Each structure stands twice: as structure tokens, then as C-alpha cells.
CSV table of C-alpha atoms and ligand atoms in Angstrom, one decimal:
chain,number,residue,atom,x,y,z
W,1,MET,CA,-16.3,12.5,20.2
W,2,LYS,CA,-19.8,13.1,18.9
W,3,PHE,CA,-21.1,11.3,21.9
W,4,LEU,CA,-19.0,13.5,24.3
W,5,LEU,CA,-20.3,16.6,22.4
W,6,GLY,CA,-23.8,15.2,22.8
W,7,LEU,CA,-23.2,14.7,26.5
W,8,PHE,CA,-21.8,18.2,26.8
W,9,LEU,CA,-24.7,19.8,24.9
W,10,PHE,CA,-27.1,17.6,26.9
W,11,SER,CA,-25.7,19.0,30.2
W,12,VAL,CA,-25.8,22.5,28.8
W,13,LEU,CA,-29.4,22.1,27.7
W,14,LEU,CA,-30.2,20.5,31.1
W,15,THR,CA,-28.7,23.4,33.0
W,16,THR,CA,-30.4,26.0,30.8
W,17,GLY,CA,-33.6,23.9,30.8
W,18,ALA,CA,-33.9,24.1,27.0
W,19,SER,CA,-34.6,21.3,24.6
W,20,ILE,CA,-33.6,20.8,21.0
W,21,GLU,CA,-36.1,21.0,18.2
W,22,CYS,CA,-36.3,18.4,15.4
W,23,GLU,CA,-38.5,17.6,12.4
W,24,ILE,CA,-40.9,14.8,13.4
W,25,CYS,CA,-42.4,13.0,10.5
W,26,LYS,CA,-42.7,9.7,8.7
W,27,GLY,CA,-43.1,9.1,4.9
W,28,VAL,CA,-42.2,6.9,1.9
W,29,ASN,CA,-38.5,7.5,1.1
W,30,ASN,CA,-38.5,11.0,2.6
W,31,CYS,CA,-40.6,13.4,4.7
W,32,THR,CA,-40.5,16.9,5.9
W,33,SER,CA,-42.3,18.8,8.7
W,34,GLU,CA,-42.1,21.8,11.0
W,35,ARG,CA,-39.7,21.5,13.9
W,36,GLN,CA,-41.1,20.5,17.3
W,37,ILE,CA,-39.5,20.7,20.7
W,38,CYS,CA,-38.1,17.4,21.9
W,39,PRO,CA,-38.7,15.8,25.3
W,40,GLU,CA,-35.6,16.5,27.4
W,41,GLU,CA,-34.3,13.0,27.4
W,42,TYR,CA,-33.8,13.1,23.7
W,43,TYR,CA,-30.9,15.3,22.7
W,44,ALA,CA,-30.4,14.4,19.0
W,45,CYS,CA,-32.4,14.7,15.8
W,46,SER,CA,-32.4,11.5,13.8
W,47,SER,CA,-33.3,10.7,10.3
W,48,SER,CA,-33.7,7.0,9.5
W,49,LEU,CA,-34.7,4.6,6.7
W,50,LEU,CA,-36.6,1.4,7.3
W,51,GLU,CA,-36.8,-1.4,4.8
W,52,ASN,CA,-39.1,-4.3,5.7
W,53,SER,CA,-39.6,-7.1,3.2
W,54,LYS,CA,-43.2,-7.4,4.4
W,55,VAL,CA,-43.9,-3.8,3.3
W,56,LYS,CA,-43.7,-2.5,-0.2
W,57,ASP,CA,-42.0,0.8,0.5
W,58,VAL,CA,-38.9,2.1,2.3
W,59,TYR,CA,-40.0,4.5,5.0
W,60,MET,CA,-38.2,7.5,6.4
W,61,ALA,CA,-38.7,8.7,9.9
W,62,LYS,CA,-37.4,12.0,11.4
W,63,GLU,CA,-37.6,12.2,15.1
W,64,CYS,CA,-36.2,13.3,18.4
W,65,ALA,CA,-33.8,10.6,19.4
W,66,HIS,CA,-31.1,9.3,21.7
W,67,PRO,CA,-27.9,9.6,19.6
W,68,GLU,CA,-27.0,6.0,20.5
W,69,ILE,CA,-29.4,4.8,17.7
W,70,CYS,CA,-26.7,6.1,15.3
W,71,LEU,CA,-23.9,4.0,16.7
W,72,PHE,CA,-25.4,0.8,15.3
W,73,GLY,CA,-24.7,1.6,11.6
W,74,VAL,CA,-27.0,-0.6,9.5
W,75,ILE,CA,-29.1,-2.9,11.6
W,76,THR,CA,-30.0,-5.9,9.5
W,77,MET,CA,-32.1,-8.9,10.6
W,78,THR,CA,-33.5,-11.9,8.7
W,79,ASP,CA,-36.7,-12.4,10.7
W,80,GLY,CA,-38.2,-15.3,8.9
W,81,ASN,CA,-37.1,-17.6,6.0
W,82,GLY,CA,-37.1,-15.1,3.1
W,83,SER,CA,-38.1,-12.1,5.1
W,84,HIS,CA,-35.9,-9.4,6.5
W,85,ILE,CA,-35.9,-5.9,8.1
W,86,ARG,CA,-33.1,-3.2,8.0
W,87,GLN,CA,-32.6,0.2,9.4
W,88,VAL,CA,-30.0,2.9,9.1
W,89,ALA,CA,-30.1,6.2,11.0
W,90,THR,CA,-28.1,9.5,11.0
W,91,CYS,CA,-28.1,11.9,13.9
W,92,CYS,CA,-27.1,15.4,14.7
W,93,GLU,CA,-27.0,17.0,18.1
W,94,GLU,CA,-26.9,20.8,17.6
W,95,TYR,CA,-29.9,23.0,18.1
W,96,ALA,CA,-32.2,22.9,15.1
W,97,CYS,CA,-29.8,20.8,13.0
W,98,ASN,CA,-30.5,18.6,10.0
W,99,PRO,CA,-29.2,15.0,10.1
W,100,ALA,CA,-27.4,13.9,6.9
W,101,ALA,CA,-29.5,11.8,4.5
W,102,PRO,CA,-29.3,8.2,5.6
W,103,ILE,CA,-28.3,5.6,3.0
W,104,LEU,CA,-29.2,1.9,3.0
W,105,PRO,CA,-26.5,0.0,1.1
W,106,GLU,CA,-27.5,-2.8,-1.2
W,107,ARG,CA,-28.4,-5.9,0.8
W,108,ASN,CA,-26.2,-9.0,0.7
W,109,THR,CA,-28.6,-11.8,-0.2
W,110,ARG,CA,-26.2,-14.7,0.0
W,111,ALA,CA,-27.2,-17.5,2.5
W,112,ASN,CA,-24.2,-18.2,4.8
W,113,GLY,CA,-25.1,-21.8,5.7
W,114,LYS,CA,-26.4,-20.9,9.2
W,115,ILE,CA,-30.0,-21.1,10.5
W,116,CYS,CA,-31.9,-19.5,13.3
W,117,PRO,CA,-35.5,-19.5,14.5
W,118,GLY,CA,-37.2,-16.5,12.8
W,119,CYS,CA,-40.5,-14.7,13.3
W,120,SER,CA,-42.0,-11.3,14.1
W,121,SER,CA,-45.2,-10.1,15.7
W,122,ASN,CA,-46.6,-6.9,16.9
W,123,LYS,CA,-49.1,-8.8,19.1
W,124,GLY,CA,-47.1,-10.6,21.7
W,125,ASP,CA,-44.9,-13.6,21.2
W,126,CYS,CA,-44.3,-15.1,17.8
W,127,SER,CA,-43.8,-18.7,16.7
W,128,ALA,CA,-40.6,-19.3,14.9
W,129,ALA,CA,-39.8,-21.0,11.6
W,130,VAL,CA,-36.4,-22.3,10.5
W,131,THR,CA,-34.7,-19.3,8.8
W,132,GLU,CA,-31.6,-19.3,6.6
W,133,CYS,CA,-29.2,-16.5,7.6
W,134,ILE,CA,-27.7,-14.1,5.1
W,135,GLY,CA,-24.3,-12.5,4.7
W,136,SER,CA,-22.6,-11.7,8.0
W,137,GLU,CA,-25.5,-12.6,10.2
W,138,THR,CA,-23.9,-15.4,12.3
W,139,TYR,CA,-25.9,-14.9,15.5
W,140,CYS,CA,-29.5,-15.6,16.4
W,141,VAL,CA,-31.3,-12.9,18.3
W,142,SER,CA,-34.6,-12.9,20.2
W,143,TYR,CA,-36.2,-9.9,21.8
W,144,VAL,CA,-39.5,-8.5,22.9
W,145,THR,CA,-40.7,-4.9,22.8
W,146,LEU,CA,-42.2,-3.5,26.0
W,147,SER,CA,-44.5,-0.5,26.4
W,148,GLU,CA,-43.6,2.2,29.0
W,149,LYS,CA,-45.8,0.2,31.4
W,150,ASN,CA,-43.7,-2.9,30.8
W,151,VAL,CA,-46.4,-4.7,28.8
W,152,VAL,CA,-45.1,-7.0,26.0
W,153,ILE,CA,-46.2,-5.4,22.7
W,154,GLY,CA,-44.3,-7.4,20.2
W,155,SER,CA,-41.4,-9.9,19.6
W,156,ARG,CA,-38.9,-10.7,16.9
W,157,LYS,CA,-36.5,-13.6,16.3
W,158,GLY,CA,-34.0,-14.1,13.6
W,159,CYS,CA,-30.4,-13.9,12.3
W,160,ILE,CA,-28.3,-10.9,13.1
W,161,ARG,CA,-24.7,-9.7,13.1
W,162,GLU,CA,-22.9,-10.5,16.4
W,163,GLY,CA,-21.9,-6.8,17.0
W,164,THR,CA,-25.5,-5.6,16.5
W,165,CYS,CA,-26.8,-8.2,18.9
W,166,THR,CA,-24.3,-7.3,21.6
W,167,HIS,CA,-25.1,-3.6,21.2
W,168,LEU,CA,-28.8,-4.3,21.4
W,169,LYS,CA,-28.4,-5.9,24.9
W,170,THR,CA,-27.4,-2.5,26.4
W,171,PHE,CA,-29.6,-0.4,24.1
W,172,ASP,CA,-32.5,1.3,25.9
W,173,GLY,CA,-34.7,2.4,23.1
W,174,GLY,CA,-36.7,1.3,20.1
W,175,ILE,CA,-35.5,0.1,16.7
W,176,PHE,CA,-37.2,-0.4,13.3
W,177,HIS,CA,-39.3,2.8,13.8
W,178,ASP,CA,-40.9,1.3,16.9
W,179,VAL,CA,-41.2,3.6,19.9
W,180,ASN,CA,-41.5,0.6,22.3
W,181,HIS,CA,-38.2,-0.3,23.9
W,182,VAL,CA,-36.3,-3.5,23.0
W,183,LYS,CA,-36.0,-5.9,26.0
W,184,ASN,CA,-35.0,-9.4,27.0
W,185,VAL,CA,-32.4,-9.5,24.2
W,186,GLN,CA,-30.8,-12.9,23.8
W,187,CYS,CA,-27.9,-13.6,21.5
W,188,THR,CA,-26.7,-17.1,20.6
W,189,PRO,CA,-24.3,-18.3,17.8
W,190,ALA,CA,-26.3,-19.5,14.8
W,191,VAL,CA,-26.0,-23.2,14.1
W,192,ALA,CA,-24.9,-24.7,10.8
W,193,ALA,CA,-27.8,-26.0,8.7
W,194,THR,CA,-27.5,-29.8,8.5
W,195,THR,CA,-27.0,-30.9,4.9
W,196,SER,CA,-29.5,-33.6,3.9
W,197,SER,CA,-28.6,-36.3,6.5
W,198,SER,CA,-26.6,-39.0,4.6
W,199,PRO,CA,-26.5,-42.5,6.3
W,200,PRO,CA,-23.0,-43.5,7.5
W,201,PRO,CA,-21.0,-45.6,4.9
W,202,PRO,CA,-22.4,-49.2,5.4
W,203,LEU,CA,-19.0,-50.9,5.8
W,204,SER,CA,-17.4,-48.5,8.2
W,205,PHE,CA,-18.4,-50.6,11.3
W,206,PRO,CA,-18.7,-54.1,10.0
W,207,LEU,CA,-15.4,-54.2,8.1
W,208,PRO,CA,-12.9,-54.3,11.0
W,209,PHE,CA,-15.4,-56.5,12.8
W,210,GLY,CA,-15.4,-58.9,9.8
W,211,PHE,CA,-11.6,-59.0,9.7
W,212,LEU,CA,-11.6,-59.9,13.4
W,213,LEU,CA,-13.9,-62.8,12.8
W,214,LEU,CA,-11.8,-63.9,9.8
W,215,ALA,CA,-8.7,-63.7,11.9
W,216,LEU,CA,-10.3,-65.7,14.7
W,217,LEU,CA,-11.4,-68.3,12.1
W,218,LEU,CA,-7.9,-68.6,10.6
W,219,MET,CA,-6.4,-69.0,14.1
W,220,LYS,CA,-8.9,-71.8,14.8
W,221,LEU,CA,-8.1,-73.5,11.6
W,222,LEU,CA,-4.3,-73.3,12.1
W,223,LEU,CA,-4.4,-74.5,15.7
Q,301,NAG,C1,-36.2,15.2,1.3
Q,301,NAG,O1,-37.0,16.3,1.2
Q,301,NAG,C2,-36.4,17.5,1.6
Q,301,NAG,C3,-37.5,18.6,1.6
Q,301,NAG,O2,-38.3,18.5,0.5
Q,301,NAG,C4,-35.3,17.8,0.6
Q,301,NAG,O3,-34.7,19.0,0.9
Q,301,NAG,C5,-34.3,16.7,0.6
Q,301,NAG,O4,-33.3,16.9,-0.4
Q,301,NAG,C6,-35.0,15.4,0.3
Q,301,NAG,N1,-34.0,14.3,0.6
Q,301,NAG,C7,-33.9,13.3,-0.2
Q,301,NAG,C8,-32.8,12.3,0.2
Q,301,NAG,O5,-34.5,13.1,-1.2
Q,302,NAG,C1,-36.1,-21.1,2.9
Q,302,NAG,O1,-36.5,-20.6,1.7
Q,302,NAG,C2,-35.8,-21.1,0.6
Q,302,NAG,C3,-36.3,-20.3,-0.7
Q,302,NAG,O2,-37.7,-20.4,-0.8
Q,302,NAG,C4,-35.9,-22.6,0.4
Q,302,NAG,O3,-35.2,-23.0,-0.7
Q,302,NAG,C5,-35.4,-23.2,1.7
Q,302,NAG,O4,-35.7,-24.6,1.6
Q,302,NAG,C6,-36.1,-22.6,2.9
Q,302,NAG,N1,-35.4,-23.1,4.1
Q,302,NAG,C7,-36.1,-23.6,5.2
Q,302,NAG,C8,-35.2,-24.1,6.3
Q,302,NAG,O5,-37.3,-23.7,5.2
């Protein structure tokens, strides 16, 4: 519904040649700014919170956006053993509107027994470490971020929810407050972490074999 409304407004704006205006700012927990005119391809104002375990503070960004960023709900990724990144965004699509305050729910910190390669880099490819997945993250994701000129800027690998990964494959935009578009998204089911490899029970193979020998011996004796 909202999407249709967005499309409708978008077409109205296109035909009238007007663009919407949004606050564009970034700050710790909250930010505010004068409104600026958005580029025509962006027809929503978004307000989003970003939590990154590698950064002390939660950041808010307000920007001109494609409303699809709001269809994800909370994007949560464990992008290294013990490190994670999360984002939630709200959007509004009317002229000079104010998006609702986004809220990041408390993070589930329970390991779910699955593992993925995890890493992140804003300088090209990253080398992954075995990463324990958390909560409902049952898929492994890998993606790169590309500049407008299709140059690889960064990369991220880690545990993610299946639905988020599927959605990312068709998403043409940036996440985690990164303007560079997410590309080459790969989604694979996370594998179970192997419990400390216990040797097979010592008698499982020799036992029937032993009985066979005994039986043969008895037959020999009886004949
Ligand atoms: C953020 O700042 C604006 C402007 O000062 C204020 O109106 C709004 O209530 C604040 N939002 C939150 C969630 O603190
Ligand atoms: C991940 O980190 C936890 C907590 O530090 C540690 O217990 C666990 O062994 C680590 N797992 C891997 C696969 O390195």
C-alpha cells in the first residue's frame, strides 16, 4: 500500500518535475538539519539507526532514500566472531514529511549452533574468520559494495536471517549507512558447528568382526 502510494507520488512528482525535501544529517542517537531537495530517484525520507559493535555509539542518519530500505525491518548481521552490525529504518513519502523515530529492539545474543565465515572491510575484500551465528541468523551472506563506477569499495561476510539475505539479492542500494550499493550477494545455509570431534566408539567395528572370527573358530573345532 505504502509502496503503491510511493509509486503514485513518484509518478506525480516525475510529471510535475518536483522532488521531495528531506532532512539530511548524521549524528549520535539523533540529528536534525534543514531540509534539502532530494535527487529525483529518491522519493522517500528515511530516518535510520545504525549499531556497529566496532563503534561505541549508535548513529542516526536522516536522508533521501528509496523506500525499499524500510521493507527490511531490522537488518542484523554477525560479521565476525563476537562482532555484529544492525540497522533499522523508517520512511515517509509525502512532501516534507518526518519519518517516525526508528527503534532498534534489544539484540538476541544467544548463539544458535551455526557458523559462517565472518569479516568486514571498507578497503576491498576481507579475510574471514569462523563466526558463531546468533538468534535467527541461519544463513551465511557475502557481498561487496560497489561505487557508482563499479569499483569494489568494501566487503562483508557473516551470519544473517534468510529473509534479509533473499531481499538483499534484489536490493539496489546501500545498507548500514553506506551510500555504495550492495552487490554480488550470496546466500547459503549456515552449517552446524561441529562439536569437539569425538573418536568413534572403539568396539563398534571390531566387535561383529570378532564374533565372526569366534564363530569360524567354533565351526572349525566342531567339524
Ligand atoms: C531528535 O531531535 C529532534 C529535534 O531536536 C526532536 O524533535 C526529536 O524528538 C528527537 N528524537 C529523539 C528520538 O530523541
Ligand atoms: C567465538 O568467540 C567465543 C567467545 O569469545 C569463543 O568462546 C568461541 O570459541 C569463538 N568461536 C570461534 C569459532 O572462534
